[in-house]
PDB file of N, CA and C in Angstrom:
ATOM      1  N   MET A   1       8.988 -11.524  10.110  1.00  0.00           N
ATOM      2  CA  MET A   1       6.679 -10.977   9.903  1.00  0.00           C
ATOM      3  C   MET A   1       6.972 -11.974   8.980  1.00  0.00           C
ATOM      4  N   LEU A   2       7.801 -12.712   8.212  1.00  0.00           N
ATOM      5  CA  LEU A   2       6.464 -13.381   7.212  1.00  0.00           C
ATOM      6  C   LEU A   2       6.281 -14.601   8.847  1.00  0.00           C
ATOM      7  N   LYS A   3       7.503 -15.216   8.779  1.00  0.00           N
ATOM      8  CA  LYS A   3       6.777 -16.309   9.476  1.00  0.00           C
ATOM      9  C   LYS A   3       5.689 -15.847  10.884  1.00  0.00           C
ATOM     10  N   ILE A   4       5.848 -15.210  10.975  1.00  0.00           N
ATOM     11  CA  ILE A   4       4.568 -14.603  11.956  1.00  0.00           C
ATOM     12  C   ILE A   4       3.221 -15.071  11.595  1.00  0.00           C
ATOM     13  N   THR A   5       2.700 -14.322   9.750  1.00  0.00           N
ATOM     14  CA  THR A   5       2.084 -14.931   9.515  1.00  0.00           C
ATOM     15  C   THR A   5       1.665 -16.151   8.536  1.00  0.00           C
ATOM     16  N   GLY A   6       2.501 -17.222   9.523  1.00  0.00           N
ATOM     17  CA  GLY A   6       2.542 -17.870   9.145  1.00  0.00           C
ATOM     18  C   GLY A   6       3.283 -19.041   8.286  1.00  0.00           C
ATOM     19  N   ILE A   7       4.227 -18.325   7.335  1.00  0.00           N
ATOM     20  CA  ILE A   7       4.673 -18.573   6.001  1.00  0.00           C
ATOM     21  C   ILE A   7       5.865 -18.894   6.178  1.00  0.00           C
ATOM     22  N   THR A   8       6.137 -19.778   6.140  1.00  0.00           N
ATOM     23  CA  THR A   8       7.288 -20.355   6.773  1.00  0.00           C
ATOM     24  C   THR A   8       8.893 -20.959   5.859  1.00  0.00           C
ATOM     25  N   SER A   9       8.354 -21.574   4.829  1.00  0.00           N
ATOM     26  CA  SER A   9       8.548 -21.901   3.703  1.00  0.00           C
ATOM     27  C   SER A   9       9.993 -20.862   2.760  1.00  0.00           C
ATOM     28  N   THR A  10      11.993 -21.708   2.949  1.00  0.00           N
ATOM     29  CA  THR A  10      12.329 -20.722   2.724  1.00  0.00           C
ATOM     30  C   THR A  10      12.133 -20.295   1.044  1.00  0.00           C
ATOM     31  N   ASP A  11      11.232 -21.035   0.495  1.00  0.00           N
ATOM     32  CA  ASP A  11      11.457 -20.194  -1.093  1.00  0.00           C
ATOM     33  C   ASP A  11      10.510 -20.186  -2.180  1.00  0.00           C
ATOM     34  N   VAL A  12       9.703 -19.560  -0.367  1.00  0.00           N
ATOM     35  CA  VAL A  12       7.909 -18.285  -0.638  1.00  0.00           C
ATOM     36  C   VAL A  12       8.293 -17.024  -0.444  1.00  0.00           C
ATOM     37  N   ILE A  13       9.349 -17.125   1.005  1.00  0.00           N
ATOM     38  CA  ILE A  13       9.843 -15.910   1.542  1.00  0.00           C
ATOM     39  C   ILE A  13      10.872 -15.160   1.013  1.00  0.00           C
ATOM     40  N   LEU A  14      11.691 -16.286  -0.415  1.00  0.00           N
ATOM     41  CA  LEU A  14      12.384 -15.985  -0.990  1.00  0.00           C
ATOM     42  C   LEU A  14      11.721 -15.157  -2.408  1.00  0.00           C
ATOM     43  N   GLY A  15      11.000 -15.563  -2.748  1.00  0.00           N
ATOM     44  CA  GLY A  15      10.357 -14.976  -3.601  1.00  0.00           C
ATOM     45  C   GLY A  15       8.955 -13.978  -3.713  1.00  0.00           C
ATOM     46  N   ILE A  16       8.318 -13.685  -1.963  1.00  0.00           N
ATOM     47  CA  ILE A  16       7.619 -12.746  -1.453  1.00  0.00           C
ATOM     48  C   ILE A  16       8.824 -11.917  -1.425  1.00  0.00           C
ATOM     49  N   ASN A  17      10.277 -11.411  -0.911  1.00  0.00           N
ATOM     50  CA  ASN A  17      10.885 -10.356  -0.846  1.00  0.00           C
ATOM     51  C   ASN A  17      11.625  -9.980  -2.751  1.00  0.00           C
ATOM     52  N   LEU A  18      11.546 -11.211  -3.259  1.00  0.00           N
ATOM     53  CA  LEU A  18      12.159 -10.476  -4.282  1.00  0.00           C
ATOM     54  C   LEU A  18      10.890 -10.034  -5.256  1.00  0.00           C
ATOM     55  N   GLY A  19      10.036 -10.570  -5.530  1.00  0.00           N
ATOM     56  CA  GLY A  19       8.511  -9.590  -5.884  1.00  0.00           C
ATOM     57  C   GLY A  19       8.619  -8.273  -5.188  1.00  0.00           C
ATOM     58  N   THR A  20       8.245  -7.759  -3.548  1.00  0.00           N
ATOM     59  CA  THR A  20       8.662  -6.868  -2.722  1.00  0.00           C
ATOM     60  C   THR A  20       9.809  -5.982  -3.786  1.00  0.00           C
ATOM     61  N   ALA A  21      11.291  -6.044  -3.740  1.00  0.00           N
ATOM     62  CA  ALA A  21      12.540  -5.798  -4.200  1.00  0.00           C
ATOM     63  C   ALA A  21      11.580  -5.511  -5.934  1.00  0.00           C
ATOM     64  N   ILE A  22      10.899  -5.816  -7.056  1.00  0.00           N
ATOM     65  CA  ILE A  22      11.160  -5.457  -8.364  1.00  0.00           C
ATOM     66  C   ILE A  22       9.919  -5.211  -8.385  1.00  0.00           C
ATOM     67  N   ALA A  23       8.686  -5.416  -6.983  1.00  0.00           N
ATOM     68  CA  ALA A  23       7.174  -4.291  -7.171  1.00  0.00           C
ATOM     69  C   ALA A  23       7.988  -3.004  -6.764  1.00  0.00           C
ATOM     70  N   SER A  24       8.435  -2.763  -6.669  1.00  0.00           N
ATOM     71  CA  SER A  24       8.913  -1.534  -5.650  1.00  0.00           C
ATOM     72  C   SER A  24      10.051  -0.715  -6.668  1.00  0.00           C
ATOM     73  N   GLY A  25      10.764  -1.393  -8.183  1.00  0.00           N
ATOM     74  CA  GLY A  25      11.113  -0.308  -8.905  1.00  0.00           C
ATOM     75  C   GLY A  25      10.264   0.560  -9.971  1.00  0.00           C
ATOM     76  N   ILE A  26       8.952  -0.315 -10.029  1.00  0.00           N
ATOM     77  CA  ILE A  26       7.615   0.654 -11.353  1.00  0.00           C
ATOM     78  C   ILE A  26       7.232   1.534 -10.380  1.00  0.00           C
ATOM     79  N   PRO A  27       6.881   1.350  -8.678  1.00  0.00           N
ATOM     80  CA  PRO A  27       6.388   2.596  -8.316  1.00  0.00           C
ATOM     81  C   PRO A  27       7.563   3.835  -8.373  1.00  0.00           C
ATOM     82  N   THR A  28       8.518   3.471  -7.758  1.00  0.00           N
ATOM     83  CA  THR A  28       9.866   4.588  -7.758  1.00  0.00           C
ATOM     84  C   THR A  28      10.002   5.428  -8.619  1.00  0.00           C
ATOM     85  N   ALA A  29       9.833   4.818 -10.024  1.00  0.00           N
ATOM     86  CA  ALA A  29       9.755   5.675 -12.028  1.00  0.00           C
ATOM     87  C   ALA A  29       8.501   6.026 -11.265  1.00  0.00           C
ATOM     88  N   VAL A  30       7.529   5.687 -11.602  1.00  0.00           N
ATOM     89  CA  VAL A  30       6.416   6.859 -10.967  1.00  0.00           C
ATOM     90  C   VAL A  30       6.192   7.587 -10.662  1.00  0.00           C
ATOM     91  N   GLY A  31       6.870   7.372  -8.974  1.00  0.00           N
ATOM     92  CA  GLY A  31       6.898   8.346  -7.826  1.00  0.00           C
ATOM     93  C   GLY A  31       7.800   9.842  -8.425  1.00  0.00           C
ATOM     94  N   ALA A  32       8.952   9.022  -9.343  1.00  0.00           N
ATOM     95  CA  ALA A  32      10.050  10.766  -9.615  1.00  0.00           C
ATOM     96  C   ALA A  32       9.411  11.340 -10.856  1.00  0.00           C
ATOM     97  N   SER A  33       8.054  11.011 -11.469  1.00  0.00           N
ATOM     98  CA  SER A  33       7.612  11.430 -12.787  1.00  0.00           C
ATOM     99  C   SER A  33       6.866  12.049 -11.668  1.00  0.00           C
ATOM    100  N   PHE A  34       5.740  11.909 -11.143  1.00  0.00           N
ATOM    101  CA  PHE A  34       4.934  12.347 -10.026  1.00  0.00           C
ATOM    102  C   PHE A  34       5.560  13.099  -9.220  1.00  0.00           C
ATOM    103  N   MET A  35       7.200  13.708  -8.852  1.00  0.00           N
ATOM    104  CA  MET A  35       7.607  14.993  -8.182  1.00  0.00           C
ATOM    105  C   MET A  35       7.501  15.803  -8.764  1.00  0.00           C
ATOM    106  N   ASP A  36       8.143  16.161 -10.417  1.00  0.00           N
ATOM    107  CA  ASP A  36       8.205  16.678 -11.512  1.00  0.00           C
ATOM    108  C   ASP A  36       6.767  17.478 -11.369  1.00  0.00           C
ATOM    109  N   ARG A  37       5.363  16.169 -11.558  1.00  0.00           N
ATOM    110  CA  ARG A  37       4.507  16.817 -12.447  1.00  0.00           C
ATOM    111  C   ARG A  37       3.368  17.816 -10.861  1.00  0.00           C
ATOM    112  N   PHE A  38       3.604  16.978  -9.798  1.00  0.00           N
ATOM    113  CA  PHE A  38       2.897  17.146  -8.869  1.00  0.00           C
ATOM    114  C   PHE A  38       2.951  18.233  -7.094  1.00  0.00           C
ATOM    115  N   GLY A  39       4.708  18.234  -7.143  1.00  0.00           N
ATOM    116  CA  GLY A  39       5.310  18.682  -5.969  1.00  0.00           C
ATOM    117  C   GLY A  39       5.891  17.333  -5.551  1.00  0.00           C
ATOM    118  N   ARG A  40       6.856  17.475  -4.828  1.00  0.00           N
ATOM    119  CA  ARG A  40       6.589  16.802  -3.174  1.00  0.00           C
ATOM    120  C   ARG A  40       5.704  16.866  -2.103  1.00  0.00           C
ATOM    121  N   ARG A  41       5.610  17.984  -1.778  1.00  0.00           N
ATOM    122  CA  ARG A  41       4.301  17.843  -0.605  1.00  0.00           C
ATOM    123  C   ARG A  41       3.092  17.584  -0.857  1.00  0.00           C
ATOM    124  N   MET A  42       2.528  17.061  -1.883  1.00  0.00           N
ATOM    125  CA  MET A  42       1.189  16.774  -2.948  1.00  0.00           C
ATOM    126  C   MET A  42       1.816  14.679  -3.065  1.00  0.00           C
ATOM    127  N   VAL A  43       3.065  14.712  -3.506  1.00  0.00           N
ATOM    128  CA  VAL A  43       2.611  13.613  -2.954  1.00  0.00           C
ATOM    129  C   VAL A  43       3.711  13.122  -1.845  1.00  0.00           C
ATOM    130  N   LEU A  44       4.060  13.639  -0.983  1.00  0.00           N
ATOM    131  CA  LEU A  44       4.110  13.207   0.328  1.00  0.00           C
ATOM    132  C   LEU A  44       2.158  12.982   1.069  1.00  0.00           C
ATOM    133  N   CYS A  45       1.571  13.169   1.394  1.00  0.00           N
ATOM    134  CA  CYS A  45       0.616  13.485   1.206  1.00  0.00           C
ATOM    135  C   CYS A  45      -0.361  12.595   0.662  1.00  0.00           C
ATOM    136  N   ALA A  46      -0.311  12.763  -0.100  1.00  0.00           N
ATOM    137  CA  ALA A  46      -1.497  11.436  -0.970  1.00  0.00           C
ATOM    138  C   ALA A  46      -0.442   9.981  -0.869  1.00  0.00           C
ATOM    139  N   SER A  47       0.620   9.581  -0.276  1.00  0.00           N
ATOM    140  CA  SER A  47       1.045   8.191  -0.105  1.00  0.00           C
ATOM    141  C   SER A  47       0.699   7.922   1.286  1.00  0.00           C
ATOM    142  N   SER A  48       1.132   9.102   1.947  1.00  0.00           N
ATOM    143  CA  SER A  48       0.821   8.950   3.978  1.00  0.00           C
ATOM    144  C   SER A  48      -0.526   8.113   3.494  1.00  0.00           C
ATOM    145  N   LEU A  49      -1.392   8.378   2.464  1.00  0.00           N
ATOM    146  CA  LEU A  49      -2.639   7.902   2.841  1.00  0.00           C
ATOM    147  C   LEU A  49      -2.870   6.272   2.155  1.00  0.00           C
ATOM    148  N   SER A  50      -1.923   5.073   2.696  1.00  0.00           N
ATOM    149  CA  SER A  50      -2.143   3.854   1.937  1.00  0.00           C
ATOM    150  C   SER A  50      -2.060   2.963   3.257  1.00  0.00           C
ATOM    151  N   PRO A  51      -2.639   2.357   2.750  1.00  0.00           N
ATOM    152  CA  PRO A  51      -3.440   1.697   4.083  1.00  0.00           C
ATOM    153  C   PRO A  51      -2.437   0.947   5.318  1.00  0.00           C
ATOM    154  N   HIS A  52      -2.985   0.656   6.443  1.00  0.00           N
ATOM    155  CA  HIS A  52      -1.644   0.200   7.645  1.00  0.00           C
ATOM    156  C   HIS A  52      -3.306  -0.268   8.204  1.00  0.00           C
ATOM    157  N   GLY A  53      -3.138  -1.837   8.830  1.00  0.00           N
ATOM    158  CA  GLY A  53      -3.403  -2.497   9.410  1.00  0.00           C
ATOM    159  C   GLY A  53      -3.016  -4.136   9.896  1.00  0.00           C
ATOM    160  N   ASN A  54      -3.425  -4.775  10.737  1.00  0.00           N
ATOM    161  CA  ASN A  54      -3.366  -5.912  11.557  1.00  0.00           C
ATOM    162  C   ASN A  54      -4.332  -6.657  11.459  1.00  0.00           C
ATOM    163  N   THR A  55      -3.474  -7.674  10.175  1.00  0.00           N
ATOM    164  CA  THR A  55      -4.610  -9.113   9.869  1.00  0.00           C
ATOM    165  C   THR A  55      -4.436 -10.266  10.578  1.00  0.00           C
ATOM    166  N   PRO A  56      -5.718 -11.282  10.349  1.00  0.00           N
ATOM    167  CA  PRO A  56      -4.778 -12.400  11.596  1.00  0.00           C
ATOM    168  C   PRO A  56      -4.391 -12.572   9.698  1.00  0.00           C
ATOM    169  N   ALA A  57      -5.121 -12.753   8.792  1.00  0.00           N
ATOM    170  CA  ALA A  57      -5.134 -13.379   7.491  1.00  0.00           C
ATOM    171  C   ALA A  57      -3.654 -13.591   6.441  1.00  0.00           C
ATOM    172  N   ALA A  58      -2.650 -14.875   6.194  1.00  0.00           N
ATOM    173  CA  ALA A  58      -1.732 -13.647   6.040  1.00  0.00           C
ATOM    174  C   ALA A  58      -1.802 -13.238   4.767  1.00  0.00           C
ATOM    175  N   LYS A  59      -2.392 -13.987   3.487  1.00  0.00           N
ATOM    176  CA  LYS A  59      -2.320 -13.632   2.291  1.00  0.00           C
ATOM    177  C   LYS A  59      -2.810 -11.781   2.053  1.00  0.00           C
ATOM    178  N   ALA A  60      -3.697 -11.733   3.244  1.00  0.00           N
ATOM    179  CA  ALA A  60      -4.017  -9.803   3.373  1.00  0.00           C
ATOM    180  C   ALA A  60      -2.437  -9.435   4.169  1.00  0.00           C
ATOM    181  N   SER A  61      -1.977 -10.212   4.752  1.00  0.00           N
ATOM    182  CA  SER A  61      -0.767  -9.619   5.294  1.00  0.00           C
ATOM    183  C   SER A  61       0.104  -9.015   4.201  1.00  0.00           C
ATOM    184  N   GLU A  62       0.440  -9.615   3.607  1.00  0.00           N
ATOM    185  CA  GLU A  62       1.559 -10.327   2.397  1.00  0.00           C
ATOM    186  C   GLU A  62       0.818  -8.880   1.923  1.00  0.00           C
ATOM    187  N   ALA A  63      -0.725  -8.327   0.990  1.00  0.00           N
ATOM    188  CA  ALA A  63      -1.321  -8.095   0.544  1.00  0.00           C
ATOM    189  C   ALA A  63      -0.414  -6.010   0.570  1.00  0.00           C
ATOM    190  N   LEU A  64      -0.294  -6.616   1.911  1.00  0.00           N
ATOM    191  CA  LEU A  64      -0.076  -5.025   2.585  1.00  0.00           C
ATOM    192  C   LEU A  64       1.268  -4.748   2.272  1.00  0.00           C
ATOM    193  N   ILE A  65       2.112  -5.506   2.757  1.00  0.00           N
ATOM    194  CA  ILE A  65       3.553  -5.736   2.592  1.00  0.00           C
ATOM    195  C   ILE A  65       3.356  -4.925   1.227  1.00  0.00           C
ATOM    196  N   PHE A  66       3.026  -5.023  -0.264  1.00  0.00           N
ATOM    197  CA  PHE A  66       3.248  -4.873  -1.456  1.00  0.00           C
ATOM    198  C   PHE A  66       2.450  -3.177  -1.156  1.00  0.00           C
ATOM    199  N   LEU A  67       1.361  -2.325  -0.863  1.00  0.00           N
ATOM    200  CA  LEU A  67       0.820  -1.460  -1.213  1.00  0.00           C
ATOM    201  C   LEU A  67       2.132  -0.715   0.062  1.00  0.00           C
ATOM    202  N   VAL A  68       2.045  -0.665   0.645  1.00  0.00           N
ATOM    203  CA  VAL A  68       3.052   0.145   1.285  1.00  0.00           C
ATOM    204  C   VAL A  68       4.427   0.404   0.893  1.00  0.00           C
ATOM    205  N   SER A  69       5.197  -0.916   0.847  1.00  0.00           N
ATOM    206  CA  SER A  69       6.172  -0.974   0.097  1.00  0.00           C
ATOM    207  C   SER A  69       5.725  -0.091  -1.758  1.00  0.00           C
ATOM    208  N   GLY A  70       4.870  -0.480  -2.196  1.00  0.00           N
ATOM    209  CA  GLY A  70       5.041   0.748  -2.964  1.00  0.00           C
ATOM    210  C   GLY A  70       4.661   2.112  -3.205  1.00  0.00           C
ATOM    211  N   MET A  71       3.387   2.244  -2.429  1.00  0.00           N
ATOM    212  CA  MET A  71       3.164   3.797  -1.845  1.00  0.00           C
ATOM    213  C   MET A  71       4.537   4.553  -1.117  1.00  0.00           C
ATOM    214  N   PHE A  72       5.292   3.222  -0.658  1.00  0.00           N
ATOM    215  CA  PHE A  72       7.339   4.243   0.237  1.00  0.00           C
ATOM    216  C   PHE A  72       8.172   4.478  -1.114  1.00  0.00           C
ATOM    217  N   SER A  73       7.872   3.498  -2.456  1.00  0.00           N
ATOM    218  CA  SER A  73       8.441   3.619  -3.377  1.00  0.00           C
ATOM    219  C   SER A  73       8.426   4.621  -4.662  1.00  0.00           C
ATOM    220  N   ILE A  74       6.535   5.485  -3.914  1.00  0.00           N
ATOM    221  CA  ILE A  74       6.683   6.191  -5.023  1.00  0.00           C
ATOM    222  C   ILE A  74       6.331   7.447  -4.382  1.00  0.00           C
ATOM    223  N   ALA A  75       6.661   7.969  -2.657  1.00  0.00           N
ATOM    224  CA  ALA A  75       7.048   9.147  -2.170  1.00  0.00           C
ATOM    225  C   ALA A  75       8.116   9.106  -1.646  1.00  0.00           C
ATOM    226  N   TYR A  76       8.560   7.752  -1.017  1.00  0.00           N
ATOM    227  CA  TYR A  76      10.350   8.783  -0.539  1.00  0.00           C
ATOM    228  C   TYR A  76      11.338   7.951  -1.650  1.00  0.00           C
ATOM    229  N   THR A  77      11.550   6.719  -1.717  1.00  0.00           N
ATOM    230  CA  THR A  77      12.609   6.690  -2.938  1.00  0.00           C
ATOM    231  C   THR A  77      13.349   7.615  -4.056  1.00  0.00           C
ATOM    232  N   PRO A  78      12.249   8.300  -4.463  1.00  0.00           N
ATOM    233  CA  PRO A  78      12.873  10.333  -5.340  1.00  0.00           C
ATOM    234  C   PRO A  78      13.729  10.750  -4.544  1.00  0.00           C
ATOM    235  N   LEU A  79      13.581  11.157  -3.548  1.00  0.00           N
ATOM    236  CA  LEU A  79      13.953  12.030  -2.115  1.00  0.00           C
ATOM    237  C   LEU A  79      15.032  11.648  -2.016  1.00  0.00           C
ATOM    238  N   GLN A  80      15.674  10.287  -2.317  1.00  0.00           N
ATOM    239  CA  GLN A  80      16.622  10.028  -1.393  1.00  0.00           C
ATOM    240  C   GLN A  80      17.663  10.526  -2.568  1.00  0.00           C
ATOM    241  N   GLN A  81      17.848  11.174  -3.964  1.00  0.00           N
ATOM    242  CA  GLN A  81      17.997  11.719  -4.949  1.00  0.00           C
ATOM    243  C   GLN A  81      18.191  12.806  -4.934  1.00  0.00           C
ATOM    244  N   ILE A  82      16.600  13.716  -4.980  1.00  0.00           N
ATOM    245  CA  ILE A  82      16.186  15.183  -4.889  1.00  0.00           C
ATOM    246  C   ILE A  82      17.253  15.727  -3.580  1.00  0.00           C
ATOM    247  N   TYR A  83      17.316  15.520  -2.181  1.00  0.00           N
ATOM    248  CA  TYR A  83      17.406  16.654  -1.142  1.00  0.00           C
ATOM    249  C   TYR A  83      18.840  16.795  -1.091  1.00  0.00           C
ATOM    250  N   PRO A  84      19.898  15.542  -1.563  1.00  0.00           N
ATOM    251  CA  PRO A  84      21.143  16.061  -1.227  1.00  0.00           C
ATOM    252  C   PRO A  84      21.574  16.964  -1.724  1.00  0.00           C
ATOM    253  N   ALA A  85      20.874  17.430  -3.296  1.00  0.00           N
ATOM    254  CA  ALA A  85      21.446  18.299  -4.578  1.00  0.00           C
ATOM    255  C   ALA A  85      20.744  19.613  -4.001  1.00  0.00           C
ATOM    256  N   GLU A  86      19.887  19.519  -2.982  1.00  0.00           N
ATOM    257  CA  GLU A  86      19.296  20.464  -2.649  1.00  0.00           C
ATOM    258  C   GLU A  86      19.620  21.475  -1.012  1.00  0.00           C
ATOM    259  N   ILE A  87      20.215  20.315  -0.440  1.00  0.00           N
ATOM    260  CA  ILE A  87      20.154  20.603   0.710  1.00  0.00           C
ATOM    261  C   ILE A  87      22.683  20.949   0.845  1.00  0.00           C
ATOM    262  N   LEU A  88      22.659  20.325   0.666  1.00  0.00           N
ATOM    263  CA  LEU A  88      24.424  20.049   0.385  1.00  0.00           C
ATOM    264  C   LEU A  88      24.934  21.563  -0.482  1.00  0.00           C
ATOM    265  N   SER A  89      26.085  22.631   0.357  1.00  0.00           N
ATOM    266  CA  SER A  89      26.678  22.809  -1.340  1.00  0.00           C
ATOM    267  C   SER A  89      27.223  22.450  -1.783  1.00  0.00           C
ATOM    268  N   PHE A  90      27.980  23.147  -3.119  1.00  0.00           N
ATOM    269  CA  PHE A  90      28.603  22.800  -3.976  1.00  0.00           C
ATOM    270  C   PHE A  90      29.759  22.253  -3.502  1.00  0.00           C
ATOM    271  N   GLU A  91      29.956  22.342  -2.824  1.00  0.00           N
ATOM    272  CA  GLU A  91      31.773  22.151  -2.899  1.00  0.00           C
ATOM    273  C   GLU A  91      31.445  20.930  -1.665  1.00  0.00           C
ATOM    274  N   GLN A  92      30.480  20.552  -0.899  1.00  0.00           N
ATOM    275  CA  GLN A  92      30.582  19.345   0.022  1.00  0.00           C
ATOM    276  C   GLN A  92      29.707  17.739  -1.025  1.00  0.00           C
ATOM    277  N   ARG A  93      28.706  17.994  -2.262  1.00  0.00           N
ATOM    278  CA  ARG A  93      28.281  17.603  -2.871  1.00  0.00           C
ATOM    279  C   ARG A  93      29.266  16.525  -3.848  1.00  0.00           C
TER     280      ARG A  93
END
């Protein structure tokens, strides 16, 4: 996806991918605290309002990658640990 936007340097691609991974950690912690305060349904509905679009500018597309990744981290990443504990029986956990 980055090559399509005109970014071909492997160092820049590595930096962007590393930045995305690091930047997802903070929203994950925020999302986990939001789950306790506001409930899953509210957080999931609010995170679905993240901006989606196809812009020709490479900088804008990179900004959208970070925004969508952050919104995903807020809403969906904390649920990966919650649902197995709620859905599976005690013996299966």
